[in-house]
mmCIF file of C-alpha atoms in Angstrom:
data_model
loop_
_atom_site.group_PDB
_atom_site.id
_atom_site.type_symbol
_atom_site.label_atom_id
_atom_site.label_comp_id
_atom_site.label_asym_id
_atom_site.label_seq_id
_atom_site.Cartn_x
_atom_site.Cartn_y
_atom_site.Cartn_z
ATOM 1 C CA UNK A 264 12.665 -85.377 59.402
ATOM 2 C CA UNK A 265 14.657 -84.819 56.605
ATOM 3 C CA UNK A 266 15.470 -81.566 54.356
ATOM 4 C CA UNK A 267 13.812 -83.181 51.526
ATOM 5 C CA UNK A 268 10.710 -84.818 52.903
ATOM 6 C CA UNK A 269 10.352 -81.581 54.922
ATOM 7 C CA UNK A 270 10.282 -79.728 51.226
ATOM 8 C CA UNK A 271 8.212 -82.190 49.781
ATOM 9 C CA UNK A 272 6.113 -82.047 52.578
ATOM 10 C CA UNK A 273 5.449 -78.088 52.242
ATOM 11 C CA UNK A 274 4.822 -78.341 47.980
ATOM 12 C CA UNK A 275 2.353 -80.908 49.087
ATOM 13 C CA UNK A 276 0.587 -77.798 51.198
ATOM 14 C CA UNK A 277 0.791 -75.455 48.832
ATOM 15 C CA UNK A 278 -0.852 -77.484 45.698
ATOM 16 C CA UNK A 279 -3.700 -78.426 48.743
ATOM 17 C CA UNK A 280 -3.886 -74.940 49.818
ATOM 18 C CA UNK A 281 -4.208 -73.526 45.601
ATOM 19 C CA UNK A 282 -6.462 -76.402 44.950
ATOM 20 C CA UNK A 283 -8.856 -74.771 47.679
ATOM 21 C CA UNK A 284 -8.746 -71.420 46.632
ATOM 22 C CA UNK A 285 -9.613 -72.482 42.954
ATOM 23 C CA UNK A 286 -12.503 -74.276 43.943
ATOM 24 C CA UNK A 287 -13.625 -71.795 46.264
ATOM 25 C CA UNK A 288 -13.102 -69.303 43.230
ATOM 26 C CA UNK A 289 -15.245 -71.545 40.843
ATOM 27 C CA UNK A 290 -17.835 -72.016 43.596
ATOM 28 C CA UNK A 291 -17.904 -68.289 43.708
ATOM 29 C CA UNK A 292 -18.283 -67.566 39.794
ATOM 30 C CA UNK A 293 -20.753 -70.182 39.650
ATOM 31 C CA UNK A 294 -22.842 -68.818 42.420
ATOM 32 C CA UNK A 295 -22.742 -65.503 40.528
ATOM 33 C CA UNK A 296 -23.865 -67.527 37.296
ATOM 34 C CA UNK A 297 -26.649 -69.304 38.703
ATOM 35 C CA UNK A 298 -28.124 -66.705 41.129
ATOM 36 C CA UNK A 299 -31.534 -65.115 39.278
ATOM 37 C CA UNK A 300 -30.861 -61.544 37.481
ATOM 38 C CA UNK A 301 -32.036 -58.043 39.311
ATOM 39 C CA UNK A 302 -35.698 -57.359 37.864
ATOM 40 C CA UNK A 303 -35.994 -54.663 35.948
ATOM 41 C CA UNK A 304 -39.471 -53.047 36.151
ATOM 42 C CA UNK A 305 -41.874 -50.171 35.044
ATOM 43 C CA UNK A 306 -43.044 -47.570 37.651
ATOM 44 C CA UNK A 307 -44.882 -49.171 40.078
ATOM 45 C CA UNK A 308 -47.632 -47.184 42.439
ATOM 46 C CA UNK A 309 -47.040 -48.996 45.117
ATOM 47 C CA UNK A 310 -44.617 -47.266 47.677
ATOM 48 C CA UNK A 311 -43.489 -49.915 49.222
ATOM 49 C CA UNK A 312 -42.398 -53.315 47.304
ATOM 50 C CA UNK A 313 -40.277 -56.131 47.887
ATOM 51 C CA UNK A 314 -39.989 -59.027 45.160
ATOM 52 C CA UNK A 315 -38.301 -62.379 47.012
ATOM 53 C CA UNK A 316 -36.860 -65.485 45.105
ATOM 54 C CA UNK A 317 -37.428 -67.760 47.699
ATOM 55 C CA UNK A 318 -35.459 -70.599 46.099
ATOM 56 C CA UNK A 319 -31.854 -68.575 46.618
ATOM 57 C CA UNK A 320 -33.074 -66.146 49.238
ATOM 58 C CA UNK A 321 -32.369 -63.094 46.893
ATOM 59 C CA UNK A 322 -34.333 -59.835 46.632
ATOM 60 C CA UNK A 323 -34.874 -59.069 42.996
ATOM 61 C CA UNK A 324 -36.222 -55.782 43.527
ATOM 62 C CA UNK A 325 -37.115 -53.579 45.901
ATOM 63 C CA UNK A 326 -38.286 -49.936 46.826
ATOM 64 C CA UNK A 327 -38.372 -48.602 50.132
ATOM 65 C CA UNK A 328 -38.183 -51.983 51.405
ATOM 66 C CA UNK A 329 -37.410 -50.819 54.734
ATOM 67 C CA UNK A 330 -39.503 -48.021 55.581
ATOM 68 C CA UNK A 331 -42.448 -48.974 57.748
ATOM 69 C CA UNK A 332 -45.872 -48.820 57.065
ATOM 70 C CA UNK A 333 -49.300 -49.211 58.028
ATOM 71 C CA UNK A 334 -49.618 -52.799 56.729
ATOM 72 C CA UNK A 335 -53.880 -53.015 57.390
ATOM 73 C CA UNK A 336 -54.925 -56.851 56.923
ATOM 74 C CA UNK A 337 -51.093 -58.203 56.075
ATOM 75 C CA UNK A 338 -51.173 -58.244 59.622
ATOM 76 C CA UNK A 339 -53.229 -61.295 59.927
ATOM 77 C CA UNK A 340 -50.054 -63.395 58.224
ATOM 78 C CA UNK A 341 -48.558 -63.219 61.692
ATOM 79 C CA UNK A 342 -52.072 -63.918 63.469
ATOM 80 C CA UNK A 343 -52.097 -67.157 60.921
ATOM 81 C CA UNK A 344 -48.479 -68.366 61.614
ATOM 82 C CA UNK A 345 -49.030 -68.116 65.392
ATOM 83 C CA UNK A 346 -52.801 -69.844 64.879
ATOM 84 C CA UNK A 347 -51.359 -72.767 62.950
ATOM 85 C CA UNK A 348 -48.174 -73.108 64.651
ATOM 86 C CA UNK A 349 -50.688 -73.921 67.763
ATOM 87 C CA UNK A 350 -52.450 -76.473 65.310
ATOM 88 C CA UNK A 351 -48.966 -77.885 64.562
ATOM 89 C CA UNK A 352 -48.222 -78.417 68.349
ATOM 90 C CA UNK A 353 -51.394 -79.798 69.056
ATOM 91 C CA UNK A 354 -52.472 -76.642 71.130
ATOM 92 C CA UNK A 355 -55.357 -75.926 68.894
ATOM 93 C CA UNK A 356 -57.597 -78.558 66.492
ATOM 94 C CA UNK A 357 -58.499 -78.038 63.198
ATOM 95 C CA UNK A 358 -62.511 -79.145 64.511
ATOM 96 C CA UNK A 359 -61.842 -77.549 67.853
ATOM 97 C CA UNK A 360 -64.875 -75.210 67.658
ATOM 98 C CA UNK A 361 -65.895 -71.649 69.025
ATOM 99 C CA UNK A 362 -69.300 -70.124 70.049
ATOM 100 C CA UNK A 363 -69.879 -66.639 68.575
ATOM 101 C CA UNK A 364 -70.527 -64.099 71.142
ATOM 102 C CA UNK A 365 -71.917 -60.371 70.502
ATOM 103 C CA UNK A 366 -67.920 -58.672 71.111
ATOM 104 C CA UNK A 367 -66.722 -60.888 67.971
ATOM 105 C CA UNK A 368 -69.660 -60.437 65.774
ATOM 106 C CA UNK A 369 -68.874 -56.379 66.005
ATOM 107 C CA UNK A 370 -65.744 -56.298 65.818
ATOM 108 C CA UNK A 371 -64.876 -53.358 63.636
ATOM 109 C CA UNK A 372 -62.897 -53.586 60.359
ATOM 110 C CA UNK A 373 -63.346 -56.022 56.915
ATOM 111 C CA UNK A 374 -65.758 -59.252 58.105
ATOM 112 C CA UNK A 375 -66.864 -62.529 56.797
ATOM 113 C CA UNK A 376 -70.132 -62.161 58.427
ATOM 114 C CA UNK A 377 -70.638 -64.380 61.630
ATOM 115 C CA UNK A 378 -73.360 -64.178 64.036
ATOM 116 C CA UNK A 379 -73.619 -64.311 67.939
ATOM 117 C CA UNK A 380 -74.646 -68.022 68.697
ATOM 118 C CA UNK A 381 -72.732 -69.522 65.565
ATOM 119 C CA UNK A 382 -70.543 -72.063 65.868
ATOM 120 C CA UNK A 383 -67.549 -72.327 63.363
ATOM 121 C CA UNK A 384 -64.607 -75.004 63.471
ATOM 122 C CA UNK A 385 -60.665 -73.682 63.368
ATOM 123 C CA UNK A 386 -60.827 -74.887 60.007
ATOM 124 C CA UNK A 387 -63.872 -72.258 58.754
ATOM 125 C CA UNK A 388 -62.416 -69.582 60.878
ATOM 126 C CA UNK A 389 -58.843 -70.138 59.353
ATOM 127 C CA UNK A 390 -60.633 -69.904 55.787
ATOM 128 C CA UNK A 391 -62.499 -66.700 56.975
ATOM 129 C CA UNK A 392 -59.421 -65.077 57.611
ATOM 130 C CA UNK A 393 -57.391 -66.201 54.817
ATOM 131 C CA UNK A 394 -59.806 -65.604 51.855
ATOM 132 C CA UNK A 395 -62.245 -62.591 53.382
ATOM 133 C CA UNK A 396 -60.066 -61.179 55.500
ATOM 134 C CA UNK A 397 -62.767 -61.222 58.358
ATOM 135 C CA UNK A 398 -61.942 -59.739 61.918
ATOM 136 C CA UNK A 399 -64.732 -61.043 63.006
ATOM 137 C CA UNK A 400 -63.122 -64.675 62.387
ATOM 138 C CA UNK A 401 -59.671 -63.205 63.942
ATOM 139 C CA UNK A 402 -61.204 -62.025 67.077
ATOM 140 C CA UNK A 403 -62.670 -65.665 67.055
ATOM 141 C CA UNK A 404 -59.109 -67.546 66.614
ATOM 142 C CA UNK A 405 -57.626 -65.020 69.026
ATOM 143 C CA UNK A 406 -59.636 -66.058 71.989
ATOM 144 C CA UNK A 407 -59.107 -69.515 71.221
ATOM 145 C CA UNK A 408 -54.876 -69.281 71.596
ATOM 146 C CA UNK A 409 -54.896 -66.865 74.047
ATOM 147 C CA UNK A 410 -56.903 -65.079 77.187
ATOM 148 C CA UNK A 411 -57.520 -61.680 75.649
ATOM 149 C CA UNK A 412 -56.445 -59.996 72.480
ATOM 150 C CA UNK A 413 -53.370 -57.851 74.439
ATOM 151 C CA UNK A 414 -52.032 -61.367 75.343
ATOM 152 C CA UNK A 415 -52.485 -62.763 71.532
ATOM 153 C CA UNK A 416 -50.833 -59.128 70.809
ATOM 154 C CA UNK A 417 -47.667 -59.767 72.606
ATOM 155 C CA UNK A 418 -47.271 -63.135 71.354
ATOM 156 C CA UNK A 419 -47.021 -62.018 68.168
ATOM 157 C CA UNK A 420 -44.444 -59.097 68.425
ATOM 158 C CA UNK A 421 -42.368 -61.742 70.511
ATOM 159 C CA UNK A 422 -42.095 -63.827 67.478
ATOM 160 C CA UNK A 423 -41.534 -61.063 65.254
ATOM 161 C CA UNK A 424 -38.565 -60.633 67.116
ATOM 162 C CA UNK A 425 -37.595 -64.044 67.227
ATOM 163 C CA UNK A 426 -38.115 -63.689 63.582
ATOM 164 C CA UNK A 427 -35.850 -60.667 63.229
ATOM 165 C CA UNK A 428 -38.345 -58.955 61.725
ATOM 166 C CA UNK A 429 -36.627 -55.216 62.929
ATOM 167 C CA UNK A 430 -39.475 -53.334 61.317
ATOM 168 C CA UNK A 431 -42.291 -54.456 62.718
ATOM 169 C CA UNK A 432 -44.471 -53.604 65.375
ATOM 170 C CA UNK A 433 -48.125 -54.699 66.224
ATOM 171 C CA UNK A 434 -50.693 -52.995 68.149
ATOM 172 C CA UNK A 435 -53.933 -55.205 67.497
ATOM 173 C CA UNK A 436 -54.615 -59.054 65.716
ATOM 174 C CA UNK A 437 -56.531 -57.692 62.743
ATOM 175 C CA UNK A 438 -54.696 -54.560 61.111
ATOM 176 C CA UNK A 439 -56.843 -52.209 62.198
ATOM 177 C CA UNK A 440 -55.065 -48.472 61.504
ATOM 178 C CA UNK A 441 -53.491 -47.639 65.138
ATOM 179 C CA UNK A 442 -50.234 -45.642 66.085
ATOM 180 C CA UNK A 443 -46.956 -47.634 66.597
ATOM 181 C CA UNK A 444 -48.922 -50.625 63.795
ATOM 182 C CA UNK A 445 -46.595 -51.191 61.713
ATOM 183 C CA UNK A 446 -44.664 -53.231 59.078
ATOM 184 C CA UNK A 447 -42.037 -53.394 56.375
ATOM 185 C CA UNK A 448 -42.408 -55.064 52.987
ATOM 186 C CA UNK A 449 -39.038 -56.521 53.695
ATOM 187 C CA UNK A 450 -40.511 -57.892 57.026
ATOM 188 C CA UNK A 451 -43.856 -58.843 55.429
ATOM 189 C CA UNK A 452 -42.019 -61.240 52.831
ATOM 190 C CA UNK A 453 -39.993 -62.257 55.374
ATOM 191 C CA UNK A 454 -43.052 -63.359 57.044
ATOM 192 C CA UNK A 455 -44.608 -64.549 54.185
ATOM 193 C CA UNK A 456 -41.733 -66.580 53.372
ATOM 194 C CA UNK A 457 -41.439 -68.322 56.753
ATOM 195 C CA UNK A 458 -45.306 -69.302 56.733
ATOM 196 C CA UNK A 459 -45.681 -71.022 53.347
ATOM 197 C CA UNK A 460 -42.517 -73.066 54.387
ATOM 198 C CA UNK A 461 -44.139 -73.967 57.698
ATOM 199 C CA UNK A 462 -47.891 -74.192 56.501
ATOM 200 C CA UNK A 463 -47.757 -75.174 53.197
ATOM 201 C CA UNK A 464 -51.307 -76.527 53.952
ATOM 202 C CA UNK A 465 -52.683 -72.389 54.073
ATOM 203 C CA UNK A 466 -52.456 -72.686 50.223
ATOM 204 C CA UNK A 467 -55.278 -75.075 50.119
ATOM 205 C CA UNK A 468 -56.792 -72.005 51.207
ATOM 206 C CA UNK A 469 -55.622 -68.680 49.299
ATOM 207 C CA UNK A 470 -54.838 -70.221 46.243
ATOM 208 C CA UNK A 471 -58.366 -70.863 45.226
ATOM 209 C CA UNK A 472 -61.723 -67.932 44.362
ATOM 210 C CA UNK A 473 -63.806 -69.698 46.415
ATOM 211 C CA UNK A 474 -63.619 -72.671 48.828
ATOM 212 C CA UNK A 475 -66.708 -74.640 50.862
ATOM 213 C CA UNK A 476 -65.781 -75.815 54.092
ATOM 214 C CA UNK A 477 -67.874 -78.220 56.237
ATOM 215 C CA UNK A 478 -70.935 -76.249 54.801
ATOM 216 C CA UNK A 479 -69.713 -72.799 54.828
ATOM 217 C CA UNK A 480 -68.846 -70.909 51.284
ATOM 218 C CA UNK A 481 -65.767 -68.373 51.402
ATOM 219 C CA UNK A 482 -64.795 -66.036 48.989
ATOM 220 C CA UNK A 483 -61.465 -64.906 47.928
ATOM 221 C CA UNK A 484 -60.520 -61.055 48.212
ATOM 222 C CA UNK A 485 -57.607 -61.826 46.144
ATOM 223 C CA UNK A 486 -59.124 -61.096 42.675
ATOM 224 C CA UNK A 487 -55.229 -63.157 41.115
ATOM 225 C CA UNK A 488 -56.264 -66.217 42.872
ATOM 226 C CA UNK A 489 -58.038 -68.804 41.066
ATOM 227 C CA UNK A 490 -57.111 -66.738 37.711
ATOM 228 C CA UNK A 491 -53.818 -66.488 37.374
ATOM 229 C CA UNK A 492 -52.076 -70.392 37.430
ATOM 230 C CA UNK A 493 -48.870 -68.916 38.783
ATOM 231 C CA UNK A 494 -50.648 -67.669 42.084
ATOM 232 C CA UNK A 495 -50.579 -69.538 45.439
ATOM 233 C CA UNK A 496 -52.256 -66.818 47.340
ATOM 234 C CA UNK A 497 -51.647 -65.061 49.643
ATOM 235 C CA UNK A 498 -53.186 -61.795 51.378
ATOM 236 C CA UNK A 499 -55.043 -58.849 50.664
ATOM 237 C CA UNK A 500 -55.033 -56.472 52.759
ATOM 238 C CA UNK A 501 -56.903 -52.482 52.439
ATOM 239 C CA UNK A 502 -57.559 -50.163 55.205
ATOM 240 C CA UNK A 503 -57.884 -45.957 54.738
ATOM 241 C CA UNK A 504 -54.654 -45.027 56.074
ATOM 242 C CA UNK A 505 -52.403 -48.290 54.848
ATOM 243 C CA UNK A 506 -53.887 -48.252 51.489
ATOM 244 C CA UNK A 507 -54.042 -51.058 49.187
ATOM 245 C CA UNK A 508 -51.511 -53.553 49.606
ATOM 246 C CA UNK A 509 -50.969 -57.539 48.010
ATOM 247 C CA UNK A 510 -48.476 -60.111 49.031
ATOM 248 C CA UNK A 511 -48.482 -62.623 46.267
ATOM 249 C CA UNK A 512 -46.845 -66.387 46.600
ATOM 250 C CA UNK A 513 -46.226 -67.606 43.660
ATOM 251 C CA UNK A 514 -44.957 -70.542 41.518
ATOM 252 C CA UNK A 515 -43.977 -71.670 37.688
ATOM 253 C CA UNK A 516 -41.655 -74.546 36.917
ATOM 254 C CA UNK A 517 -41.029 -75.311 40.145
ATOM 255 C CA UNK A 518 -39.493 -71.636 40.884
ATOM 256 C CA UNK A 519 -41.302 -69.779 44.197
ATOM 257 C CA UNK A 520 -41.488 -66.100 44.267
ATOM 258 C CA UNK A 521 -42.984 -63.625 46.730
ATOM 259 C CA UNK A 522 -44.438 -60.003 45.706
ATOM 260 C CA UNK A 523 -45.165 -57.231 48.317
ATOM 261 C CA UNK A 524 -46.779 -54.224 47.386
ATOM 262 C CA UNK A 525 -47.756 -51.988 50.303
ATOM 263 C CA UNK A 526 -49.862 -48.965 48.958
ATOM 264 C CA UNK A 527 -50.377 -48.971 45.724
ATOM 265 C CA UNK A 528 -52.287 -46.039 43.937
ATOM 266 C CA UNK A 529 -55.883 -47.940 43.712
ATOM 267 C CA UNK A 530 -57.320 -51.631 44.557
ATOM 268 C CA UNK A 531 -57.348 -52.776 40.983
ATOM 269 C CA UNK A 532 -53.753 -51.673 40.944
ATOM 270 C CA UNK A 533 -52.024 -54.076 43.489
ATOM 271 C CA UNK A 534 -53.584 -56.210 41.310
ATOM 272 C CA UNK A 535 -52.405 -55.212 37.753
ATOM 273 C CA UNK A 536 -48.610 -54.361 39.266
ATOM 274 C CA UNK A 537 -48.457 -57.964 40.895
ATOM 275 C CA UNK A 538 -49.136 -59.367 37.568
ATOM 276 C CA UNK A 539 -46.449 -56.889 35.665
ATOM 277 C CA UNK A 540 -43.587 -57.935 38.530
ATOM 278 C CA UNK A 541 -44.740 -61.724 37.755
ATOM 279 C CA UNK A 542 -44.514 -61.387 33.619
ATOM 280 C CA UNK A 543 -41.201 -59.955 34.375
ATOM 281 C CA UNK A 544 -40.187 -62.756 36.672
ATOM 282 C CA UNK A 545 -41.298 -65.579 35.089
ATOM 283 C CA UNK A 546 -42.142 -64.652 31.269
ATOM 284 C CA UNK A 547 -46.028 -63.425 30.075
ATOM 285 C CA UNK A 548 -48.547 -66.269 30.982
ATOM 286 C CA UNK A 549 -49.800 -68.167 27.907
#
């Protein structure tokens, strides 16, 4: 080759090589343009709290994020991923239907109010759980997808892990208070995040105040949904040691965010603080 296609050669290179970089550099700036803005937010009760913009993947606020925490009924997000990812597969059947014997009817903890000898569908036990929070419907799901609740147990810490869900640990289906139960509101969106883009269908469920299915009325706990237009749903969850905690989907002009409040001071305030963090996300509702 010769000297001067050898030179020409290497400015060719270089003006390839500084092209790059600039457009890397102006992909960068713009990604710092477009990405949403840090929230900036009263005093919240709630101890724990993690706000998620799932459209970029960014945490707009959060407050001991990380630390775990009883997280009482939240738990049943994981106990509704693994029961509809078993409807997905074709494992389980949205009519597939279960007999109600005396061990599920007592179960202890929040119920929808079944009784030995009923027979519900997937479908009305799915609702039970995801608008009343019943553990009487999760002890009914649970022996559907698996041989005991220990078994149904260990499914779902396996795919917390696969999840990477660090902070998390789970001791029973239901969120029941127990040693070594435990969650993060980091995890919990996380969670949250992955089952609304899985099961989109569960919003049929926890965005509305009250639902019929196949004959059966159900109730929303979640005093936002069916109220506020921006809320998808999606869990309440109380219990004397966790507190009162909310994870909130929600959804204006076509941008998704999720709230998680673990503990706040009082029930009606999970409630009132979810609708401050979503007036500062998306504007005051009209």
């Amino acid at each position: 080759m010769r000297a001067g296609n050898m030179k020409k050669g290497g400015k060719r290179r270089g003006v390839i090589a500084l092209s790059a970089a600039a457009l890397i550099a102006l992909g960068v700036l713009a990604w710092f343009a477009l990405r949403p803005a840090p929230l900036e937010l009263p005093y919240l009760t709630a101890r724990s709290v993690a706000v998620l913009d799932m459209g970029s993947g960014r945490y707009l606020y959060e407050k001991e994020s990380d630390e775990p925490r009883p997280p009482a009924s939240l738990t049943k997000l994981m106990t509704l991923l693994l029961v509809l990812d078993d409807v997905e597969s074709g494992a389980l059947d949205w009519e597939d239907t279960f007999t109600v014997m005396p061990e599920q009817a007592g179960t202890p903890g929040s119920k929808y109010g079944i009784r030995v000898g009923e027979v519900y569908t997937v479908r009305q036990l799915v609702a039970g759980v995801a608008m009343a929070s019943g553990c009487d419907c999760v002890q009914c799901l649970v022996r559907l997808c698996a041989e005991d609740e220990d078994a149904f147990v260990a499914r779902m810490n396996e795919r917390a892990k696969e999840l990477g869900l660090r902070g998390t640990h789970y001791v029973n289906a239901t969120g029941i208070d127990a040693a070594e139960h435990y969650m993060t509101a980091r995890d919990i969106a996380e969670l949250a995040r992955v089952l609304v883009d899985r099961h989109p269908e569960l919003l049929d469920f926890t965005s509305q105040a009250e639902l019929e299915v196949e004959g059966r009325t159900f109730r929303n706990l979640n005093r936002l949904a069916g109220r506020d237009p921006r809320v998808l749903g999606l869990k309440t969850g109380t219990t004397q040691i966790g507190g009162y905690n909310l994870v909130t989907c929600a959804e204006q002009d076509g941008r998704r965010c999720l709230i998680v409040l673990m503990d706040s001071s009082s029930d009606a305030a999970r409630f009132s603080e979810t609708e401050t963090v979503l007036d500062a996300v998306y504007g005051r509702k009209s």
